[in-house]
mmCIF file of C-alpha atoms and ligand atoms in Angstrom:
data_model
loop_
_atom_site.group_PDB
_atom_site.id
_atom_site.type_symbol
_atom_site.label_atom_id
_atom_site.label_comp_id
_atom_site.label_asym_id
_atom_site.label_seq_id
_atom_site.Cartn_x
_atom_site.Cartn_y
_atom_site.Cartn_z
ATOM 1 C CA MET Q 187 -18.933 -55.790 -8.239
ATOM 2 C CA ASP Q 188 -20.996 -53.952 -10.848
ATOM 3 C CA ASP Q 189 -19.911 -50.783 -12.614
ATOM 4 C CA LEU Q 190 -21.833 -48.542 -10.285
ATOM 5 C CA LYS Q 191 -20.311 -49.970 -7.091
ATOM 6 C CA ARG Q 192 -16.798 -50.029 -8.518
ATOM 7 C CA THR Q 193 -17.198 -46.362 -9.378
ATOM 8 C CA ALA Q 194 -18.580 -45.590 -5.956
ATOM 9 C CA PHE Q 195 -15.497 -46.986 -4.222
ATOM 10 C CA SER Q 196 -13.083 -45.186 -6.479
ATOM 11 C CA LYS Q 197 -12.801 -41.399 -6.921
ATOM 12 C CA THR Q 198 -15.817 -40.715 -9.087
ATOM 13 C CA LYS Q 199 -15.275 -38.314 -11.950
ATOM 14 C CA MET Q 200 -17.807 -36.543 -14.090
ATOM 15 C CA LYS Q 201 -16.795 -38.814 -16.992
ATOM 16 C CA ASP Q 202 -17.837 -41.847 -14.887
ATOM 17 C CA ILE Q 203 -21.242 -40.299 -14.242
ATOM 18 C CA ALA Q 204 -21.619 -39.569 -17.946
ATOM 19 C CA ASP Q 205 -20.655 -43.143 -18.948
ATOM 20 C CA LEU Q 206 -23.041 -44.706 -16.454
ATOM 21 C CA ALA Q 207 -25.883 -42.426 -17.577
ATOM 22 C CA GLY Q 208 -25.059 -42.923 -21.246
ATOM 23 C CA VAL Q 209 -24.780 -39.186 -21.878
ATOM 24 C CA SER Q 210 -21.964 -36.692 -22.475
ATOM 25 C CA THR Q 211 -20.112 -34.900 -19.667
ATOM 26 C CA ALA Q 212 -21.618 -31.653 -20.961
ATOM 27 C CA THR Q 213 -25.086 -33.118 -20.400
ATOM 28 C CA VAL Q 214 -24.128 -34.175 -16.871
ATOM 29 C CA SER Q 215 -22.868 -30.675 -16.230
ATOM 30 C CA ARG Q 216 -26.052 -29.107 -17.573
ATOM 31 C CA ALA Q 217 -28.290 -31.556 -15.729
ATOM 32 C CA LEU Q 218 -26.684 -30.751 -12.386
ATOM 33 C CA ALA Q 219 -26.731 -27.014 -13.065
ATOM 34 C CA GLY Q 220 -30.476 -27.205 -13.696
ATOM 35 C CA SER Q 221 -30.226 -26.220 -17.339
ATOM 36 C CA PRO Q 222 -33.530 -26.187 -19.238
ATOM 37 C CA LEU Q 223 -31.674 -27.847 -22.150
ATOM 38 C CA VAL Q 224 -31.790 -31.216 -20.325
ATOM 39 C CA THR Q 225 -34.976 -33.291 -20.075
ATOM 40 C CA GLU Q 226 -36.440 -34.071 -16.668
ATOM 41 C CA GLU Q 227 -35.915 -37.785 -17.318
ATOM 42 C CA THR Q 228 -32.180 -37.345 -18.018
ATOM 43 C CA ARG Q 229 -31.785 -35.090 -14.984
ATOM 44 C CA GLN Q 230 -33.344 -37.746 -12.737
ATOM 45 C CA VAL Q 231 -31.069 -40.482 -14.124
ATOM 46 C CA VAL Q 232 -27.961 -38.318 -13.628
ATOM 47 C CA GLU Q 233 -28.961 -37.266 -10.116
ATOM 48 C CA GLU Q 234 -29.676 -40.851 -9.120
ATOM 49 C CA ILE Q 235 -26.220 -41.976 -10.305
ATOM 50 C CA VAL Q 236 -24.596 -39.053 -8.515
ATOM 51 C CA ARG Q 237 -26.379 -40.047 -5.309
ATOM 52 C CA ARG Q 238 -25.391 -43.707 -5.563
ATOM 53 C CA THR Q 239 -21.754 -43.100 -6.457
ATOM 54 C CA GLY Q 240 -21.222 -40.449 -3.815
ATOM 55 C CA TYR Q 241 -19.960 -37.922 -6.358
ATOM 56 C CA THR Q 242 -19.103 -35.130 -3.960
ATOM 57 C CA VAL Q 243 -19.571 -31.407 -3.904
ATOM 58 C CA SER Q 244 -15.836 -30.750 -3.925
ATOM 59 C CA GLN Q 245 -15.307 -33.017 -6.919
ATOM 60 C CA ALA Q 246 -18.277 -31.604 -8.694
ATOM 61 C CA GLY Q 247 -17.335 -27.940 -8.408
ATOM 62 C CA ARG Q 248 -19.778 -25.212 -7.722
ATOM 63 C CA GLY Q 249 -21.769 -25.358 -10.944
ATOM 64 C CA LEU Q 250 -22.569 -28.983 -10.337
ATOM 65 C CA ARG Q 251 -23.467 -29.008 -6.698
ATOM 66 C CA LEU Q 252 -26.490 -31.035 -5.750
ATOM 67 C CA GLN Q 253 -27.440 -28.416 -3.184
ATOM 68 C CA SER Q 254 -27.124 -25.607 -5.710
ATOM 69 C CA SER Q 255 -29.287 -22.591 -4.989
ATOM 70 C CA ARG Q 256 -29.036 -21.622 -8.657
ATOM 71 C CA GLN Q 257 -28.584 -18.064 -7.571
ATOM 72 C CA ILE Q 258 -25.790 -15.610 -8.264
ATOM 73 C CA LEU Q 259 -25.137 -12.610 -6.071
ATOM 74 C CA VAL Q 260 -24.183 -9.424 -7.912
ATOM 75 C CA LEU Q 261 -22.485 -6.819 -5.726
ATOM 76 C CA LEU Q 262 -22.482 -3.232 -7.006
ATOM 77 C CA PRO Q 263 -21.283 -0.020 -5.371
ATOM 78 C CA THR Q 264 -24.506 1.806 -6.364
ATOM 79 C CA ILE Q 265 -27.413 1.668 -8.767
ATOM 80 C CA SER Q 266 -27.336 5.410 -9.412
ATOM 81 C CA ASN Q 267 -24.579 4.975 -12.041
ATOM 82 C CA PRO Q 268 -26.283 3.721 -15.264
ATOM 83 C CA PHE Q 269 -23.014 1.959 -16.139
ATOM 84 C CA PHE Q 270 -24.205 -1.016 -14.112
ATOM 85 C CA ALA Q 271 -27.674 -1.355 -15.679
ATOM 86 C CA GLU Q 272 -26.616 -2.969 -18.938
ATOM 87 C CA ILE Q 273 -24.029 -5.124 -17.187
ATOM 88 C CA VAL Q 274 -26.759 -6.489 -14.929
ATOM 89 C CA GLN Q 275 -28.951 -7.164 -17.978
ATOM 90 C CA GLY Q 276 -26.106 -9.201 -19.482
ATOM 91 C CA ILE Q 277 -25.630 -11.157 -16.254
ATOM 92 C CA ASP Q 278 -29.347 -11.853 -15.982
ATOM 93 C CA GLU Q 279 -29.665 -12.946 -19.617
ATOM 94 C CA GLU Q 280 -26.894 -15.497 -19.255
ATOM 95 C CA ALA Q 281 -28.073 -16.634 -15.823
ATOM 96 C CA GLN Q 282 -31.594 -17.289 -17.104
ATOM 97 C CA LYS Q 283 -30.245 -19.393 -19.960
ATOM 98 C CA ALA Q 284 -28.583 -21.673 -17.418
ATOM 99 C CA GLY Q 285 -31.631 -21.799 -15.137
ATOM 100 C CA PHE Q 286 -30.110 -19.415 -12.568
ATOM 101 C CA SER Q 287 -31.487 -16.218 -11.095
ATOM 102 C CA ILE Q 288 -29.625 -13.213 -9.706
ATOM 103 C CA LEU Q 289 -29.718 -11.252 -6.467
ATOM 104 C CA ILE Q 290 -28.487 -7.683 -6.543
ATOM 105 C CA GLY Q 291 -26.829 -6.045 -3.559
ATOM 106 C CA THR Q 292 -25.654 -2.435 -3.429
ATOM 107 C CA THR Q 293 -22.932 -1.589 -0.939
ATOM 108 C CA GLU Q 294 -22.592 2.223 -1.194
ATOM 109 C CA GLY Q 295 -19.020 1.853 0.077
ATOM 110 C CA SER Q 296 -20.064 0.280 3.393
ATOM 111 C CA VAL Q 297 -17.798 -2.523 4.668
ATOM 112 C CA GLU Q 298 -20.604 -3.800 6.941
ATOM 113 C CA ARG Q 299 -23.030 -4.001 4.057
ATOM 114 C CA GLU Q 300 -20.459 -5.811 1.867
ATOM 115 C CA ASN Q 301 -19.934 -8.426 4.570
ATOM 116 C CA LEU Q 302 -23.628 -8.796 5.293
ATOM 117 C CA LEU Q 303 -24.319 -9.504 1.623
ATOM 118 C CA ALA Q 304 -21.211 -11.650 1.061
ATOM 119 C CA ARG Q 305 -22.251 -13.933 3.928
ATOM 120 C CA GLN Q 306 -24.780 -15.400 1.506
ATOM 121 C CA LEU Q 307 -21.911 -16.851 -0.514
ATOM 122 C CA ARG Q 308 -20.183 -18.395 2.499
ATOM 123 C CA SER Q 309 -23.433 -19.918 3.745
ATOM 124 C CA GLY Q 310 -24.294 -21.421 0.353
ATOM 125 C CA ALA Q 311 -27.431 -19.282 -0.042
ATOM 126 C CA VAL Q 312 -25.967 -18.296 -3.420
ATOM 127 C CA ASP Q 313 -23.610 -20.276 -5.659
ATOM 128 C CA GLY Q 314 -21.389 -17.516 -6.959
ATOM 129 C CA LEU Q 315 -20.567 -13.843 -6.761
ATOM 130 C CA VAL Q 316 -20.015 -11.229 -9.452
ATOM 131 C CA LEU Q 317 -18.046 -8.521 -7.671
ATOM 132 C CA MET Q 318 -18.088 -4.953 -9.000
ATOM 133 C CA THR Q 319 -17.219 -2.987 -5.865
ATOM 134 C CA GLY Q 320 -13.441 -3.035 -6.321
ATOM 135 C CA ARG Q 321 -12.913 -4.576 -2.879
ATOM 136 C CA LEU Q 322 -13.136 -8.131 -1.565
ATOM 137 C CA PRO Q 323 -15.565 -8.315 1.376
ATOM 138 C CA SER Q 324 -13.317 -9.072 4.357
ATOM 139 C CA ILE Q 325 -15.337 -12.125 5.456
ATOM 140 C CA LEU Q 326 -14.342 -13.809 2.182
ATOM 141 C CA ALA Q 327 -10.620 -13.064 2.531
ATOM 142 C CA ASP Q 328 -9.711 -16.347 4.230
ATOM 143 C CA TRP Q 329 -12.501 -18.420 2.706
ATOM 144 C CA PRO Q 330 -11.125 -21.310 0.613
ATOM 145 C CA GLY Q 331 -14.013 -21.199 -1.876
ATOM 146 C CA ALA Q 332 -13.364 -17.573 -2.824
ATOM 147 C CA THR Q 333 -11.221 -17.906 -5.950
ATOM 148 C CA SER Q 334 -13.456 -20.537 -7.511
ATOM 149 C CA ARG Q 335 -16.768 -18.798 -6.805
ATOM 150 C CA ILE Q 336 -16.012 -15.136 -7.462
ATOM 151 C CA VAL Q 337 -15.613 -13.250 -10.722
ATOM 152 C CA VAL Q 338 -14.338 -9.676 -10.447
ATOM 153 C CA LEU Q 339 -16.024 -7.585 -13.118
ATOM 154 C CA SER Q 340 -14.954 -4.222 -14.562
ATOM 155 C CA GLU Q 341 -13.199 -3.309 -11.298
ATOM 156 C CA ARG Q 342 -9.992 -4.825 -9.952
ATOM 157 C CA VAL Q 343 -9.190 -6.540 -6.659
ATOM 158 C CA PRO Q 344 -5.403 -6.383 -6.402
ATOM 159 C CA ASP Q 345 -3.219 -9.448 -5.919
ATOM 160 C CA ALA Q 346 -5.977 -11.871 -4.974
ATOM 161 C CA GLY Q 347 -5.829 -14.229 -7.956
ATOM 162 C CA PHE Q 348 -9.450 -13.809 -9.010
ATOM 163 C CA CYS Q 349 -10.795 -14.306 -12.500
ATOM 164 C CA THR Q 350 -11.150 -10.703 -13.683
ATOM 165 C CA ILE Q 351 -13.147 -9.475 -16.675
ATOM 166 C CA GLY Q 352 -12.698 -5.933 -17.953
ATOM 167 C CA ILE Q 353 -10.827 -3.743 -20.398
ATOM 168 C CA ASP Q 354 -7.273 -2.423 -20.456
ATOM 169 C CA ASN Q 355 -7.968 0.725 -18.437
ATOM 170 C CA PRO Q 356 -4.520 2.372 -18.580
ATOM 171 C CA GLU Q 357 -4.490 1.948 -22.360
ATOM 172 C CA ALA Q 358 -8.062 3.213 -22.810
ATOM 173 C CA ALA Q 359 -7.266 6.296 -20.709
ATOM 174 C CA ARG Q 360 -4.099 6.837 -22.725
ATOM 175 C CA VAL Q 361 -6.121 6.698 -25.974
ATOM 176 C CA ALA Q 362 -8.725 9.139 -24.590
ATOM 177 C CA THR Q 363 -6.055 11.651 -23.539
ATOM 178 C CA ALA Q 364 -4.010 11.163 -26.727
ATOM 179 C CA HIS Q 365 -7.142 12.109 -28.697
ATOM 180 C CA LEU Q 366 -7.135 15.503 -26.953
ATOM 181 C CA ALA Q 367 -3.380 15.958 -27.416
ATOM 182 C CA GLY Q 368 -3.811 15.011 -31.085
ATOM 183 C CA LEU Q 369 -6.265 17.899 -31.433
ATOM 184 C CA GLY Q 370 -3.527 20.278 -30.299
ATOM 185 C CA HIS Q 371 -4.538 20.668 -26.638
ATOM 186 C CA ARG Q 372 -1.711 21.183 -24.156
ATOM 187 C CA ARG Q 373 -3.536 22.219 -20.984
ATOM 188 C CA ILE Q 374 -5.388 18.950 -20.528
ATOM 189 C CA ALA Q 375 -7.035 18.448 -17.146
ATOM 190 C CA HIS Q 376 -8.193 15.162 -15.608
ATOM 191 C CA VAL Q 377 -11.241 14.558 -13.431
ATOM 192 C CA ALA Q 378 -10.121 11.389 -11.685
ATOM 193 C CA GLY Q 379 -12.135 8.695 -9.911
ATOM 194 C CA PRO Q 380 -11.963 8.250 -6.137
ATOM 195 C CA PRO Q 381 -8.454 7.923 -4.676
ATOM 196 C CA GLY Q 382 -7.728 4.342 -3.604
ATOM 197 C CA ASN Q 383 -9.840 2.793 -6.358
ATOM 198 C CA VAL Q 384 -7.657 0.701 -8.688
ATOM 199 C CA LEU Q 385 -9.449 1.908 -11.836
ATOM 200 C CA SER Q 386 -8.993 5.549 -10.819
ATOM 201 C CA GLY Q 387 -5.273 4.918 -10.511
ATOM 202 C CA GLN Q 388 -5.097 3.089 -13.836
ATOM 203 C CA ARG Q 389 -6.954 5.850 -15.691
ATOM 204 C CA LEU Q 390 -4.709 8.492 -14.130
ATOM 205 C CA GLU Q 391 -1.714 6.423 -15.215
ATOM 206 C CA GLY Q 392 -3.020 6.322 -18.818
ATOM 207 C CA TYR Q 393 -3.561 10.102 -18.760
ATOM 208 C CA ARG Q 394 0.024 10.628 -17.606
ATOM 209 C CA THR Q 395 1.406 8.224 -20.230
ATOM 210 C CA ALA Q 396 -0.354 10.130 -23.020
ATOM 211 C CA LEU Q 397 0.984 13.479 -21.764
ATOM 212 C CA ARG Q 398 4.508 12.090 -21.518
ATOM 213 C CA ALA Q 399 4.313 10.762 -25.078
ATOM 214 C CA VAL Q 400 3.865 14.290 -26.437
ATOM 215 C CA GLY Q 401 6.275 15.967 -24.035
ATOM 216 C CA ILE Q 402 3.721 17.605 -21.730
ATOM 217 C CA GLY Q 403 4.882 17.672 -18.110
ATOM 218 C CA PHE Q 404 2.507 16.349 -15.463
ATOM 219 C CA ASP Q 405 0.898 19.162 -13.457
ATOM 220 C CA PRO Q 406 -0.952 17.956 -10.318
ATOM 221 C CA ALA Q 407 -2.934 21.212 -10.295
ATOM 222 C CA LEU Q 408 -4.679 19.961 -13.444
ATOM 223 C CA VAL Q 409 -6.017 16.845 -11.673
ATOM 224 C CA ALA Q 410 -9.027 16.825 -9.329
ATOM 225 C CA ALA Q 411 -10.687 13.720 -7.928
ATOM 226 C CA GLY Q 412 -14.397 12.950 -7.894
ATOM 227 C CA ASP Q 413 -16.142 9.764 -6.783
ATOM 228 C CA PHE Q 414 -17.565 8.674 -10.183
ATOM 229 C CA SER Q 415 -20.858 10.540 -9.546
ATOM 230 C CA VAL Q 416 -22.262 13.419 -11.651
ATOM 231 C CA ILE Q 417 -22.167 15.914 -8.779
ATOM 232 C CA SER Q 418 -18.550 15.069 -7.953
ATOM 233 C CA GLY Q 419 -17.584 15.659 -11.605
ATOM 234 C CA SER Q 420 -19.231 19.055 -11.522
ATOM 235 C CA ARG Q 421 -17.416 20.035 -8.290
ATOM 236 C CA ALA Q 422 -14.041 18.779 -9.533
ATOM 237 C CA MET Q 423 -14.433 20.659 -12.828
ATOM 238 C CA ALA Q 424 -15.418 23.839 -11.016
ATOM 239 C CA ARG Q 425 -12.083 23.654 -9.147
ATOM 240 C CA LEU Q 426 -10.092 22.835 -12.296
ATOM 241 C CA LEU Q 427 -11.453 25.792 -14.258
ATOM 242 C CA ALA Q 428 -9.185 28.091 -12.198
ATOM 243 C CA GLN Q 429 -6.254 26.424 -14.062
ATOM 244 C CA ASN Q 430 -7.632 27.430 -17.489
ATOM 245 C CA PRO Q 431 -7.585 24.018 -19.166
ATOM 246 C CA THR Q 432 -8.645 23.836 -22.823
ATOM 247 C CA ALA Q 433 -9.570 20.161 -22.526
ATOM 248 C CA VAL Q 434 -10.452 17.611 -19.882
ATOM 249 C CA PHE Q 435 -10.430 13.820 -19.727
ATOM 250 C CA CYS Q 436 -13.015 12.598 -17.206
ATOM 251 C CA GLY Q 437 -12.699 9.217 -15.480
ATOM 252 C CA ASN Q 438 -16.264 8.251 -16.424
ATOM 253 C CA ASP Q 439 -19.293 9.590 -18.316
ATOM 254 C CA ASP Q 440 -21.241 10.588 -15.216
ATOM 255 C CA MET Q 441 -18.385 12.854 -14.109
ATOM 256 C CA ALA Q 442 -18.115 14.200 -17.689
ATOM 257 C CA LEU Q 443 -21.801 15.107 -17.509
ATOM 258 C CA GLY Q 444 -21.139 17.003 -14.289
ATOM 259 C CA ALA Q 445 -18.040 18.635 -15.803
ATOM 260 C CA MET Q 446 -20.133 19.884 -18.734
ATOM 261 C CA ALA Q 447 -22.612 21.478 -16.355
ATOM 262 C CA ALA Q 448 -19.839 23.190 -14.363
ATOM 263 C CA ALA Q 449 -18.194 24.534 -17.532
ATOM 264 C CA ARG Q 450 -21.508 25.933 -18.776
ATOM 265 C CA GLU Q 451 -22.217 27.423 -15.385
ATOM 266 C CA ALA Q 452 -18.887 29.285 -15.719
ATOM 267 C CA GLY Q 453 -19.993 30.628 -19.097
ATOM 268 C CA LEU Q 454 -17.873 28.314 -21.252
ATOM 269 C CA SER Q 455 -19.078 26.789 -24.494
ATOM 270 C CA ILE Q 456 -18.335 23.109 -25.248
ATOM 271 C CA PRO Q 457 -16.320 22.253 -27.272
ATOM 272 C CA ARG Q 458 -15.305 25.757 -28.408
ATOM 273 C CA ASP Q 459 -13.826 26.745 -25.010
ATOM 274 C CA LEU Q 460 -13.394 23.312 -23.457
ATOM 275 C CA SER Q 461 -13.140 19.866 -25.073
ATOM 276 C CA ILE Q 462 -14.432 16.982 -22.930
ATOM 277 C CA VAL Q 463 -13.839 13.219 -23.125
ATOM 278 C CA GLY Q 464 -15.665 10.701 -20.937
ATOM 279 C CA PHE Q 465 -15.269 6.992 -20.228
ATOM 280 C CA ASP Q 466 -17.956 4.213 -20.490
ATOM 281 C CA ASP Q 467 -20.179 5.331 -23.423
ATOM 282 C CA LEU Q 468 -23.409 5.180 -21.456
ATOM 283 C CA ASP Q 469 -26.660 5.277 -23.426
ATOM 284 C CA TYR Q 470 -27.147 9.017 -22.868
ATOM 285 C CA ALA Q 471 -23.648 9.919 -24.185
ATOM 286 C CA ALA Q 472 -24.869 10.057 -27.793
ATOM 287 C CA PHE Q 473 -27.918 12.192 -26.898
ATOM 288 C CA ILE Q 474 -26.595 14.972 -24.681
ATOM 289 C CA ASP Q 475 -25.619 18.359 -26.119
ATOM 290 C CA PRO Q 476 -22.999 18.197 -27.461
ATOM 291 C CA PRO Q 477 -22.832 14.404 -27.850
ATOM 292 C CA LEU Q 478 -19.950 13.110 -25.737
ATOM 293 C CA THR Q 479 -16.674 11.765 -27.089
ATOM 294 C CA THR Q 480 -15.916 8.804 -24.858
ATOM 295 C CA ILE Q 481 -14.427 5.329 -24.401
ATOM 296 C CA ARG Q 482 -16.934 2.547 -25.078
ATOM 297 C CA GLN Q 483 -16.856 -0.407 -22.713
ATOM 298 C CA PRO Q 484 -18.697 -3.598 -23.807
ATOM 299 C CA ARG Q 485 -21.035 -3.578 -20.829
ATOM 300 C CA ARG Q 486 -23.541 -6.249 -21.870
ATOM 301 C CA ARG Q 487 -20.718 -8.596 -22.876
ATOM 302 C CA PHE Q 488 -19.063 -7.954 -19.500
ATOM 303 C CA GLY Q 489 -22.206 -9.197 -17.800
ATOM 304 C CA GLN Q 490 -22.736 -12.194 -20.071
ATOM 305 C CA LEU Q 491 -19.160 -13.400 -19.692
ATOM 306 C CA ALA Q 492 -19.100 -12.905 -15.931
ATOM 307 C CA ALA Q 493 -22.303 -14.904 -15.463
ATOM 308 C CA ALA Q 494 -21.197 -17.690 -17.801
ATOM 309 C CA THR Q 495 -17.880 -17.927 -15.958
ATOM 310 C CA VAL Q 496 -19.299 -17.933 -12.471
ATOM 311 C CA ILE Q 497 -21.896 -20.571 -13.388
ATOM 312 C CA ALA Q 498 -19.893 -22.945 -15.517
ATOM 313 C CA VAL Q 499 -16.258 -22.911 -14.560
ATOM 314 C CA GLU Q 500 -14.809 -25.078 -11.851
ATOM 315 C CA GLY Q 501 -11.876 -23.729 -9.856
ATOM 316 C CA GLY Q 502 -11.980 -20.183 -11.240
ATOM 317 C CA GLY Q 503 -12.037 -19.080 -14.856
ATOM 318 C CA ALA Q 504 -9.413 -17.414 -16.977
ATOM 319 C CA SER Q 505 -9.279 -13.614 -16.785
ATOM 320 C CA ARG Q 506 -10.457 -11.825 -19.912
ATOM 321 C CA MET Q 507 -9.509 -8.424 -21.301
ATOM 322 C CA LEU Q 508 -12.165 -7.215 -23.750
ATOM 323 C CA GLU Q 509 -11.850 -4.627 -26.509
ATOM 324 C CA PHE Q 510 -12.686 -0.970 -25.890
ATOM 325 C CA GLU Q 511 -13.290 1.741 -28.482
ATOM 326 C CA LEU Q 512 -12.802 5.511 -28.624
ATOM 327 C CA VAL Q 513 -16.103 6.951 -29.886
ATOM 328 C CA VAL Q 514 -15.477 10.444 -31.273
ATOM 329 C CA ARG Q 515 -18.509 12.748 -31.082
ATOM 330 C CA ARG Q 516 -18.898 16.514 -30.896
ATOM 331 C CA SER Q 517 -17.647 17.355 -27.388
ATOM 332 C CA THR Q 518 -14.052 17.566 -28.638
ATOM 333 C CA LEU Q 519 -12.597 20.096 -31.090
ATOM 334 C CA ARG Q 520 -9.219 20.990 -32.566
ATOM 335 C CA LEU Q 521 -7.611 23.839 -30.623
HETATM 336 O O1 LIG Z 613 -17.202 1.558 -11.085
HETATM 337 C C1 LIG Z 613 -17.283 2.918 -11.321
HETATM 338 C C2 LIG Z 613 -16.789 3.273 -12.681
HETATM 339 O O2 LIG Z 613 -15.844 2.353 -13.148
HETATM 340 C C3 LIG Z 613 -17.834 3.248 -13.736
HETATM 341 O O3 LIG Z 613 -18.398 4.463 -13.944
HETATM 342 C C4 LIG Z 613 -17.115 2.775 -14.914
HETATM 343 O O4 LIG Z 613 -16.333 3.749 -15.467
HETATM 344 C C5 LIG Z 613 -16.313 1.762 -14.331
HETATM 345 O O5 LIG Z 613 -15.383 1.347 -15.237
#
């Protein structure tokens, strides 16, 4: 029995394929993922050995599947929030390097739409999913491939064991609020994200932790929820102004933009009458008037890491918590 047949009757491993092809396991991996770093000749040799040994899809993992579509589905809640633009650029950059392309689906909070789009993962029309909607599409809940094919990015999907890439949201929110308390503010309001969203809850938690640390009691009247959109931030701030806050921590930059508009509409000057902190550090944050103090999230890196993980890792990748930064600009002032 020659080497090839012996391998075919045993449980073929990637190392066996590499030995038979006379290349490294990394080259086998790249060849089967369609990477442009591998010559056509090497790819053909590797694929021929895979065919003859019966190296199977389940053994190979998703990045190495012979039937790979070389497509990644990216699910977003909306494209109206610029937060997602740079993330998608990062995903696309990394995907292109590996010979993959991306499909973008927006769900706008619709369960039907989530399931319609997620069906592409179950059917094999796409190889992996980068999930940024904060909710697992229900048709993937009992699907055995879910944990190995999905990366949860920026958002959180509770208790499902997914590889998750993001920042420490409670801590970032604590730092944002502590900045305002450090400037002497005591009536600090919070424009929260939508109730039920894990990040909204984590940012509220960080706000409360910062208040507690300086002995300020939590006052629910100083919290109003938006839905992460500009208009919702403006409406929430308009309600909060009745409580006479001197500062506000907003759950994202878009809501901070809306909050600024509402404060101005009420005749307030920023930061003299109201200090404002956002969250995200979107491109416009440095260019609005006054430039926004905010929490910077590494959006491009989010995208790059998520794509690299979903393409290359078998059986789910390790979760990663990236660094955030408080960027102090001119929307905040000492009381
Ligand atoms: O997903 C909505 C929000 O959460 C974004 O604006 C950003 O703050 C993200 O972290």
